[in-house]
Amino acid sequence: TLSQVRGRRVSKVKGEPEFAVALLSHPLHPAIRPLEWEVTVERKGRAWCGVGVASHNVPLNESLRQCSTDSSSKQGKAWFYHDRGFLCQGERFVCDKVPAYEWLEGETCRIGVVFDVCAGQVRFKCNGKAIEGVLEDVRGQDLLPVVYCNGEGTKFTCTEVPHQQR
């Protein structure tokens, strides 16, 4: 198989197809306070990866950063923080003035996501520190937390499931 799931952990175990997308089965519904969750990324090599929010129907074996094989856009379907230091709405760069993921010992990084469903805004944290920049107009039916990467061997662990901010 392309990915291996164990509890809250998903791993990309094969190099082909090049990309893999995983959706956390936790619908993101409007709440009184913004929703937040955290994903720990264990990168293997120089894999590209991203963490954010996506529509339930994004293709699972394509990059969130490229048009689909049928040339359809992923704008309005995926919003995420890319490990190389930019915020994206599908294939469109929204902000390239955010820091790249800060990889700690063992190529590990914790990415926090704060989603204000009512305002349609997503903000991010890297290893507990808020990053500047916001993704706006994040709206749609059946939105879910998402991770994606290329290559093989990268692991994502949902260390905090979506909950209302305290």
Short mmCIF file of N, CA and C in Angstrom, two decimals:
data_model
loop_
_atom_site.label_atom_id
_atom_site.label_comp_id
_atom_site.label_asym_id
_atom_site.label_seq_id
_atom_site.Cartn_x
_atom_site.Cartn_y
_atom_site.Cartn_z
N THR A 1 0.84 -1.19 0.00
CA THR A 1 0.00 0.00 0.00
C THR A 1 0.88 1.25 0.00
N LEU A 2 0.26 2.36 -0.37
CA LEU A 2 0.95 3.64 -0.44
C LEU A 2 1.23 4.18 0.96
N SER A 3 0.21 4.16 1.82
CA SER A 3 0.33 4.69 3.17
C SER A 3 -0.03 3.61 4.18
N GLN A 4 0.52 3.76 5.37
CA GLN A 4 0.23 2.83 6.45
C GLN A 4 -0.33 3.65 7.61
N VAL A 5 -1.46 3.25 8.14
CA VAL A 5 -2.11 3.97 9.22
C VAL A 5 -2.09 3.11 10.47
N ARG A 6 -1.66 3.71 11.56
CA ARG A 6 -1.68 3.04 12.87
C ARG A 6 -2.16 4.07 13.88
N GLY A 7 -3.42 3.95 14.31
CA GLY A 7 -3.97 4.91 15.26
C GLY A 7 -3.96 6.30 14.68
N ARG A 8 -3.25 7.20 15.33
CA ARG A 8 -3.16 8.60 14.88
C ARG A 8 -1.94 8.84 13.99
N ARG A 9 -1.26 7.79 13.54
CA ARG A 9 -0.05 7.94 12.74
C ARG A 9 -0.27 7.42 11.33
N VAL A 10 0.22 8.18 10.35
CA VAL A 10 0.19 7.75 8.96
C VAL A 10 1.60 7.90 8.40
N SER A 11 2.04 6.91 7.65
CA SER A 11 3.38 6.91 7.06
C SER A 11 3.28 6.69 5.56
N LYS A 12 4.11 7.41 4.81
CA LYS A 12 4.20 7.16 3.37
C LYS A 12 5.28 6.10 3.19
N VAL A 13 4.86 4.90 2.78
CA VAL A 13 5.77 3.77 2.77
C VAL A 13 6.30 3.40 1.40
N LYS A 14 5.80 4.05 0.35
CA LYS A 14 6.30 3.78 -1.01
C LYS A 14 6.58 5.09 -1.72
N GLY A 15 7.52 5.05 -2.64
CA GLY A 15 7.89 6.24 -3.40
C GLY A 15 6.97 6.54 -4.57
N GLU A 16 6.22 5.55 -5.02
CA GLU A 16 5.30 5.73 -6.15
C GLU A 16 3.87 5.42 -5.71
N PRO A 17 2.90 6.24 -6.06
CA PRO A 17 3.07 7.51 -6.74
C PRO A 17 3.87 8.49 -5.90
N GLU A 18 4.34 9.53 -6.55
CA GLU A 18 5.27 10.46 -5.89
C GLU A 18 4.66 11.12 -4.65
N PHE A 19 3.38 11.48 -4.69
CA PHE A 19 2.75 12.21 -3.59
C PHE A 19 1.68 11.39 -2.90
N ALA A 20 1.45 11.71 -1.63
CA ALA A 20 0.37 11.09 -0.87
C ALA A 20 -0.28 12.15 0.01
N VAL A 21 -1.60 12.09 0.10
CA VAL A 21 -2.40 12.99 0.93
C VAL A 21 -3.16 12.12 1.93
N ALA A 22 -3.21 12.57 3.18
CA ALA A 22 -3.99 11.86 4.20
C ALA A 22 -4.90 12.85 4.89
N LEU A 23 -6.16 12.47 5.04
CA LEU A 23 -7.16 13.29 5.71
C LEU A 23 -7.49 12.67 7.06
N LEU A 24 -7.52 13.50 8.10
CA LEU A 24 -7.90 13.02 9.43
C LEU A 24 -9.42 12.97 9.49
N SER A 25 -9.95 11.86 9.88
CA SER A 25 -11.40 11.67 9.92
C SER A 25 -11.99 12.43 11.11
N HIS A 26 -11.97 13.75 10.99
CA HIS A 26 -12.48 14.61 12.06
C HIS A 26 -13.04 15.88 11.41
N PRO A 27 -14.34 15.88 11.05
CA PRO A 27 -14.93 17.05 10.38
C PRO A 27 -14.73 18.34 11.19
N LEU A 28 -14.47 19.42 10.49
CA LEU A 28 -14.19 20.71 11.12
C LEU A 28 -15.44 21.58 11.02
N HIS A 29 -16.26 21.56 12.07
CA HIS A 29 -17.52 22.28 12.10
C HIS A 29 -17.35 23.61 12.82
N PRO A 30 -18.21 24.60 12.51
CA PRO A 30 -18.16 25.89 13.23
C PRO A 30 -18.25 25.67 14.74
N ALA A 31 -17.49 26.47 15.47
CA ALA A 31 -17.45 26.38 16.92
C ALA A 31 -17.39 27.79 17.50
N ILE A 32 -17.67 27.91 18.78
CA ILE A 32 -17.64 29.22 19.44
C ILE A 32 -16.23 29.80 19.38
N ARG A 33 -15.23 28.99 19.62
CA ARG A 33 -13.83 29.42 19.56
C ARG A 33 -13.15 28.67 18.42
N PRO A 34 -12.03 29.21 17.92
CA PRO A 34 -11.31 28.50 16.85
C PRO A 34 -10.93 27.09 17.26
N LEU A 35 -10.85 26.21 16.27
CA LEU A 35 -10.40 24.83 16.48
C LEU A 35 -8.89 24.78 16.34
N GLU A 36 -8.25 23.94 17.12
CA GLU A 36 -6.81 23.78 16.97
C GLU A 36 -6.44 22.32 17.11
N TRP A 37 -5.34 21.96 16.44
CA TRP A 37 -4.79 20.61 16.53
C TRP A 37 -3.31 20.69 16.22
N GLU A 38 -2.60 19.60 16.48
CA GLU A 38 -1.15 19.58 16.24
C GLU A 38 -0.76 18.26 15.58
N VAL A 39 0.18 18.37 14.65
CA VAL A 39 0.72 17.21 13.94
C VAL A 39 2.23 17.22 14.11
N THR A 40 2.79 16.09 14.50
CA THR A 40 4.25 15.95 14.53
C THR A 40 4.67 15.29 13.23
N VAL A 41 5.63 15.92 12.56
CA VAL A 41 6.12 15.42 11.28
C VAL A 41 7.52 14.86 11.50
N GLU A 42 7.73 13.63 11.07
CA GLU A 42 9.06 13.01 11.09
C GLU A 42 9.46 12.81 9.64
N ARG A 43 10.30 13.69 9.15
CA ARG A 43 10.66 13.69 7.74
C ARG A 43 11.83 12.75 7.48
N LYS A 44 11.76 12.07 6.35
CA LYS A 44 12.88 11.24 5.91
C LYS A 44 13.50 11.93 4.69
N GLY A 45 14.78 12.19 4.76
CA GLY A 45 15.45 12.84 3.64
C GLY A 45 14.97 14.27 3.46
N ARG A 46 14.83 14.66 2.21
CA ARG A 46 14.41 16.04 1.91
C ARG A 46 12.99 16.08 1.37
N ALA A 47 12.14 15.18 1.85
CA ALA A 47 10.76 15.13 1.38
C ALA A 47 10.08 16.48 1.55
N TRP A 48 9.18 16.80 0.63
CA TRP A 48 8.34 17.99 0.73
C TRP A 48 7.11 17.59 1.52
N CYS A 49 6.61 18.47 2.37
CA CYS A 49 5.40 18.13 3.10
C CYS A 49 4.61 19.38 3.47
N GLY A 50 3.36 19.17 3.82
CA GLY A 50 2.49 20.26 4.21
C GLY A 50 1.42 19.78 5.18
N VAL A 51 0.92 20.72 5.98
CA VAL A 51 -0.10 20.44 6.98
C VAL A 51 -1.14 21.55 6.90
N GLY A 52 -2.44 21.18 6.95
CA GLY A 52 -3.47 22.21 6.91
C GLY A 52 -4.87 21.66 6.90
N VAL A 53 -5.69 22.23 5.99
CA VAL A 53 -7.12 21.92 5.88
C VAL A 53 -7.42 21.63 4.42
N ALA A 54 -8.29 20.64 4.17
CA ALA A 54 -8.66 20.34 2.79
C ALA A 54 -10.09 19.82 2.71
N SER A 55 -10.63 19.91 1.52
CA SER A 55 -11.93 19.35 1.23
C SER A 55 -11.83 17.83 1.28
N HIS A 56 -12.91 17.18 1.64
CA HIS A 56 -12.93 15.72 1.74
C HIS A 56 -12.65 15.03 0.41
N ASN A 57 -12.78 15.75 -0.71
CA ASN A 57 -12.64 15.10 -2.01
C ASN A 57 -11.37 15.46 -2.77
N VAL A 58 -10.32 15.91 -2.07
CA VAL A 58 -9.05 16.14 -2.77
C VAL A 58 -8.46 14.80 -3.20
N PRO A 59 -7.77 14.76 -4.33
CA PRO A 59 -7.12 13.50 -4.74
C PRO A 59 -6.06 13.09 -3.71
N LEU A 60 -6.00 11.82 -3.39
CA LEU A 60 -5.10 11.34 -2.35
C LEU A 60 -3.72 10.91 -2.86
N ASN A 61 -3.50 10.93 -4.17
CA ASN A 61 -2.19 10.52 -4.70
C ASN A 61 -1.59 11.61 -5.59
N GLU A 62 -1.89 12.87 -5.27
CA GLU A 62 -1.35 14.01 -6.01
C GLU A 62 -0.86 15.05 -5.03
N SER A 63 0.00 15.93 -5.49
CA SER A 63 0.46 17.04 -4.68
C SER A 63 -0.69 18.03 -4.46
N LEU A 64 -0.78 18.57 -3.26
CA LEU A 64 -1.75 19.64 -3.02
C LEU A 64 -1.29 20.93 -3.68
N ARG A 65 -0.02 21.00 -4.08
CA ARG A 65 0.58 22.19 -4.64
C ARG A 65 0.56 22.22 -6.16
N GLN A 66 -0.03 21.25 -6.80
CA GLN A 66 -0.07 21.20 -8.26
C GLN A 66 -1.49 20.95 -8.73
N CYS A 67 -1.80 21.42 -9.94
CA CYS A 67 -3.10 21.11 -10.53
C CYS A 67 -3.24 19.60 -10.64
N SER A 68 -4.47 19.13 -10.61
CA SER A 68 -4.73 17.70 -10.76
C SER A 68 -4.35 17.21 -12.14
N THR A 69 -4.24 15.91 -12.28
CA THR A 69 -3.89 15.32 -13.57
C THR A 69 -4.92 15.65 -14.63
N ASP A 70 -6.15 15.96 -14.22
CA ASP A 70 -7.17 16.37 -15.19
C ASP A 70 -7.19 17.89 -15.37
N SER A 71 -6.13 18.57 -14.90
CA SER A 71 -5.94 20.02 -14.99
C SER A 71 -6.88 20.84 -14.11
N SER A 72 -7.63 20.20 -13.22
CA SER A 72 -8.49 20.98 -12.32
C SER A 72 -7.66 21.55 -11.18
N SER A 73 -8.07 22.72 -10.74
CA SER A 73 -7.37 23.44 -9.69
C SER A 73 -7.69 22.87 -8.32
N LYS A 74 -6.74 23.03 -7.39
CA LYS A 74 -6.99 22.66 -6.00
C LYS A 74 -7.26 23.91 -5.17
N GLN A 75 -7.32 25.10 -5.82
CA GLN A 75 -7.70 26.30 -5.10
C GLN A 75 -9.13 26.12 -4.62
N GLY A 76 -9.40 26.51 -3.38
CA GLY A 76 -10.72 26.31 -2.82
C GLY A 76 -10.94 24.89 -2.32
N LYS A 77 -9.88 24.06 -2.39
CA LYS A 77 -9.97 22.68 -1.90
C LYS A 77 -8.89 22.35 -0.88
N ALA A 78 -7.79 23.12 -0.85
CA ALA A 78 -6.69 22.81 0.08
C ALA A 78 -5.99 24.10 0.49
N TRP A 79 -5.76 24.24 1.80
CA TRP A 79 -5.07 25.38 2.37
C TRP A 79 -4.05 24.82 3.35
N PHE A 80 -2.77 25.17 3.20
CA PHE A 80 -1.78 24.51 4.04
C PHE A 80 -0.49 25.33 4.17
N TYR A 81 0.29 24.93 5.18
CA TYR A 81 1.62 25.47 5.48
C TYR A 81 2.61 24.47 4.93
N HIS A 82 3.38 24.90 3.94
CA HIS A 82 4.36 24.04 3.26
C HIS A 82 5.68 24.12 4.02
N ASP A 83 6.36 23.00 4.13
CA ASP A 83 7.59 22.93 4.94
C ASP A 83 8.70 23.83 4.44
N ARG A 84 8.68 24.25 3.18
CA ARG A 84 9.75 25.10 2.65
C ARG A 84 9.55 26.58 2.99
N GLY A 85 8.43 26.90 3.65
CA GLY A 85 8.24 28.27 4.14
C GLY A 85 7.27 29.09 3.32
N PHE A 86 6.12 28.53 3.02
CA PHE A 86 5.08 29.33 2.40
C PHE A 86 3.70 28.78 2.72
N LEU A 87 2.72 29.67 2.64
CA LEU A 87 1.32 29.30 2.82
C LEU A 87 0.69 29.19 1.45
N CYS A 88 -0.12 28.17 1.26
CA CYS A 88 -0.70 27.89 -0.06
C CYS A 88 -2.20 27.70 0.01
N GLN A 89 -2.85 28.10 -1.07
CA GLN A 89 -4.23 27.73 -1.33
C GLN A 89 -4.18 26.94 -2.62
N GLY A 90 -4.17 25.61 -2.48
CA GLY A 90 -3.96 24.76 -3.65
C GLY A 90 -2.61 25.07 -4.26
N GLU A 91 -2.58 25.24 -5.58
CA GLU A 91 -1.31 25.51 -6.26
C GLU A 91 -0.85 26.96 -6.15
N ARG A 92 -1.66 27.83 -5.56
CA ARG A 92 -1.33 29.25 -5.48
C ARG A 92 -0.61 29.58 -4.16
N PHE A 93 0.56 30.24 -4.29
CA PHE A 93 1.26 30.75 -3.11
C PHE A 93 0.49 31.94 -2.59
N VAL A 94 0.14 31.94 -1.31
CA VAL A 94 -0.56 33.06 -0.70
C VAL A 94 0.45 33.95 0.03
N CYS A 95 1.43 33.32 0.66
CA CYS A 95 2.44 34.07 1.41
C CYS A 95 3.75 33.29 1.40
N ASP A 96 4.82 33.95 0.96
CA ASP A 96 6.12 33.27 0.96
C ASP A 96 7.07 33.92 1.96
N LYS A 97 6.50 34.64 2.92
CA LYS A 97 7.32 35.31 3.93
C LYS A 97 7.15 34.66 5.31
N VAL A 98 6.88 33.38 5.32
CA VAL A 98 6.80 32.65 6.58
C VAL A 98 8.03 31.76 6.69
N PRO A 99 8.43 31.42 7.90
CA PRO A 99 9.63 30.59 8.05
C PRO A 99 9.39 29.16 7.58
N ALA A 100 10.44 28.55 7.07
CA ALA A 100 10.39 27.12 6.76
C ALA A 100 10.23 26.37 8.08
N TYR A 101 9.77 25.13 8.01
CA TYR A 101 9.66 24.33 9.22
C TYR A 101 11.02 24.30 9.90
N GLU A 102 11.02 24.38 11.20
CA GLU A 102 12.25 24.31 11.99
C GLU A 102 12.43 22.86 12.43
N TRP A 103 13.28 22.15 11.70
CA TRP A 103 13.48 20.72 11.97
C TRP A 103 14.36 20.56 13.19
N LEU A 104 13.87 19.82 14.16
CA LEU A 104 14.61 19.55 15.38
C LEU A 104 15.40 18.27 15.20
N GLU A 105 16.10 17.89 16.24
CA GLU A 105 16.90 16.67 16.22
C GLU A 105 16.07 15.49 15.69
N GLY A 106 16.63 14.74 14.79
CA GLY A 106 15.91 13.59 14.23
C GLY A 106 14.93 13.98 13.14
N GLU A 107 15.09 15.18 12.56
CA GLU A 107 14.21 15.63 11.48
C GLU A 107 12.74 15.61 11.89
N THR A 108 12.46 16.13 13.08
CA THR A 108 11.10 16.18 13.61
C THR A 108 10.67 17.63 13.77
N CYS A 109 9.39 17.89 13.52
CA CYS A 109 8.83 19.23 13.66
C CYS A 109 7.37 19.10 14.10
N ARG A 110 6.92 19.99 14.99
CA ARG A 110 5.52 20.01 15.42
C ARG A 110 4.82 21.19 14.74
N ILE A 111 3.74 20.91 14.01
CA ILE A 111 2.99 21.96 13.34
C ILE A 111 1.60 22.05 13.98
N GLY A 112 1.30 23.21 14.51
CA GLY A 112 -0.02 23.47 15.08
C GLY A 112 -0.88 24.19 14.05
N VAL A 113 -2.15 23.88 14.04
CA VAL A 113 -3.10 24.50 13.13
C VAL A 113 -4.21 25.11 13.98
N VAL A 114 -4.54 26.38 13.69
CA VAL A 114 -5.64 27.08 14.36
C VAL A 114 -6.60 27.52 13.28
N PHE A 115 -7.80 26.96 13.29
CA PHE A 115 -8.78 27.20 12.25
C PHE A 115 -10.02 27.86 12.85
N ASP A 116 -10.24 29.12 12.49
CA ASP A 116 -11.45 29.82 12.87
C ASP A 116 -12.46 29.57 11.76
N VAL A 117 -13.28 28.56 11.94
CA VAL A 117 -14.21 28.13 10.90
C VAL A 117 -15.16 29.27 10.53
N CYS A 118 -15.69 29.97 11.53
CA CYS A 118 -16.67 31.04 11.27
C CYS A 118 -16.05 32.19 10.47
N ALA A 119 -14.80 32.55 10.77
CA ALA A 119 -14.12 33.64 10.05
C ALA A 119 -13.46 33.14 8.77
N GLY A 120 -13.33 31.83 8.60
CA GLY A 120 -12.68 31.28 7.41
C GLY A 120 -11.19 31.55 7.37
N GLN A 121 -10.54 31.52 8.55
CA GLN A 121 -9.10 31.82 8.63
C GLN A 121 -8.34 30.66 9.27
N VAL A 122 -7.14 30.39 8.71
CA VAL A 122 -6.26 29.37 9.27
C VAL A 122 -4.91 30.01 9.58
N ARG A 123 -4.42 29.77 10.78
CA ARG A 123 -3.10 30.22 11.22
C ARG A 123 -2.31 28.99 11.65
N PHE A 124 -0.99 29.16 11.76
CA PHE A 124 -0.14 28.00 12.07
C PHE A 124 0.87 28.33 13.15
N LYS A 125 1.37 27.27 13.77
CA LYS A 125 2.46 27.34 14.74
C LYS A 125 3.51 26.34 14.29
N CYS A 126 4.76 26.67 14.55
CA CYS A 126 5.86 25.75 14.28
C CYS A 126 6.60 25.53 15.58
N ASN A 127 6.59 24.30 16.07
CA ASN A 127 7.20 23.95 17.36
C ASN A 127 6.71 24.86 18.48
N GLY A 128 5.40 25.14 18.46
CA GLY A 128 4.78 25.93 19.52
C GLY A 128 4.81 27.43 19.32
N LYS A 129 5.57 27.93 18.33
CA LYS A 129 5.67 29.38 18.09
C LYS A 129 4.75 29.77 16.94
N ALA A 130 3.89 30.78 17.17
CA ALA A 130 2.99 31.25 16.12
C ALA A 130 3.82 31.82 14.97
N ILE A 131 3.40 31.52 13.75
CA ILE A 131 4.07 32.12 12.60
C ILE A 131 3.17 33.23 12.06
N GLU A 132 3.79 34.25 11.48
CA GLU A 132 3.00 35.33 10.89
C GLU A 132 2.42 34.84 9.58
N GLY A 133 1.31 35.41 9.22
CA GLY A 133 0.65 35.02 7.99
C GLY A 133 -0.63 34.26 8.30
N VAL A 134 -1.60 34.43 7.43
CA VAL A 134 -2.90 33.79 7.63
C VAL A 134 -3.46 33.39 6.27
N LEU A 135 -4.14 32.27 6.24
CA LEU A 135 -4.88 31.86 5.05
C LEU A 135 -6.32 32.28 5.28
N GLU A 136 -6.89 33.00 4.31
CA GLU A 136 -8.24 33.52 4.46
C GLU A 136 -9.19 32.89 3.43
N ASP A 137 -10.46 33.11 3.66
CA ASP A 137 -11.51 32.59 2.80
C ASP A 137 -11.45 31.06 2.70
N VAL A 138 -11.19 30.43 3.84
CA VAL A 138 -11.13 28.97 3.92
C VAL A 138 -12.55 28.49 4.24
N ARG A 139 -13.24 28.09 3.19
CA ARG A 139 -14.64 27.70 3.34
C ARG A 139 -14.95 26.50 2.46
N GLY A 140 -15.93 25.74 2.86
CA GLY A 140 -16.35 24.60 2.06
C GLY A 140 -17.09 23.59 2.91
N GLN A 141 -17.75 22.69 2.23
CA GLN A 141 -18.44 21.60 2.91
C GLN A 141 -17.43 20.50 3.22
N ASP A 142 -17.60 19.87 4.34
CA ASP A 142 -16.81 18.69 4.69
C ASP A 142 -15.31 18.92 4.66
N LEU A 143 -14.85 19.96 5.36
CA LEU A 143 -13.41 20.22 5.47
C LEU A 143 -12.83 19.34 6.57
N LEU A 144 -11.59 18.89 6.34
CA LEU A 144 -10.91 17.99 7.26
C LEU A 144 -9.45 18.42 7.43
N PRO A 145 -8.81 18.06 8.55
CA PRO A 145 -7.37 18.25 8.66
C PRO A 145 -6.65 17.40 7.60
N VAL A 146 -5.55 17.94 7.05
CA VAL A 146 -4.85 17.24 5.98
C VAL A 146 -3.34 17.31 6.19
N VAL A 147 -2.64 16.26 5.73
CA VAL A 147 -1.18 16.26 5.63
C VAL A 147 -0.84 15.71 4.24
N TYR A 148 0.31 16.12 3.73
CA TYR A 148 0.75 15.53 2.45
C TYR A 148 2.26 15.57 2.37
N CYS A 149 2.81 14.67 1.53
CA CYS A 149 4.25 14.65 1.33
C CYS A 149 4.58 13.92 0.04
N ASN A 150 5.86 13.99 -0.33
CA ASN A 150 6.35 13.21 -1.47
C ASN A 150 7.38 12.22 -0.95
N GLY A 151 7.97 11.46 -1.88
CA GLY A 151 9.00 10.50 -1.49
C GLY A 151 8.43 9.35 -0.69
N GLU A 152 9.23 8.85 0.25
CA GLU A 152 8.76 7.77 1.12
C GLU A 152 9.44 7.88 2.47
N GLY A 153 8.77 7.34 3.47
CA GLY A 153 9.34 7.28 4.81
C GLY A 153 8.91 8.38 5.76
N THR A 154 8.26 9.43 5.27
CA THR A 154 7.81 10.50 6.16
C THR A 154 6.61 10.01 6.97
N LYS A 155 6.60 10.39 8.26
CA LYS A 155 5.52 9.97 9.16
C LYS A 155 4.86 11.21 9.77
N PHE A 156 3.55 11.15 9.89
CA PHE A 156 2.77 12.21 10.53
C PHE A 156 2.01 11.59 11.69
N THR A 157 2.07 12.25 12.85
CA THR A 157 1.32 11.79 14.02
C THR A 157 0.47 12.94 14.53
N CYS A 158 -0.83 12.71 14.64
CA CYS A 158 -1.73 13.72 15.20
C CYS A 158 -1.56 13.68 16.72
N THR A 159 -0.79 14.63 17.25
CA THR A 159 -0.49 14.64 18.67
C THR A 159 -1.57 15.35 19.48
N GLU A 160 -2.40 16.17 18.82
CA GLU A 160 -3.57 16.78 19.43
C GLU A 160 -4.68 16.76 18.41
N VAL A 161 -5.80 16.14 18.71
CA VAL A 161 -6.93 16.12 17.78
C VAL A 161 -7.62 17.47 17.82
N PRO A 162 -8.36 17.82 16.76
CA PRO A 162 -9.05 19.11 16.74
C PRO A 162 -9.97 19.29 17.94
N HIS A 163 -9.81 20.46 18.59
CA HIS A 163 -10.63 20.83 19.74
C HIS A 163 -10.73 22.34 19.78
N GLN A 164 -11.70 22.88 20.51
CA GLN A 164 -11.82 24.33 20.63
C GLN A 164 -10.66 24.88 21.43
N GLN A 165 -10.14 26.02 20.96
CA GLN A 165 -9.03 26.66 21.66
C GLN A 165 -9.44 26.99 23.07
N ARG A 166 -8.51 26.82 23.98
CA ARG A 166 -8.80 27.11 25.40
C ARG A 166 -8.64 28.58 25.68
#
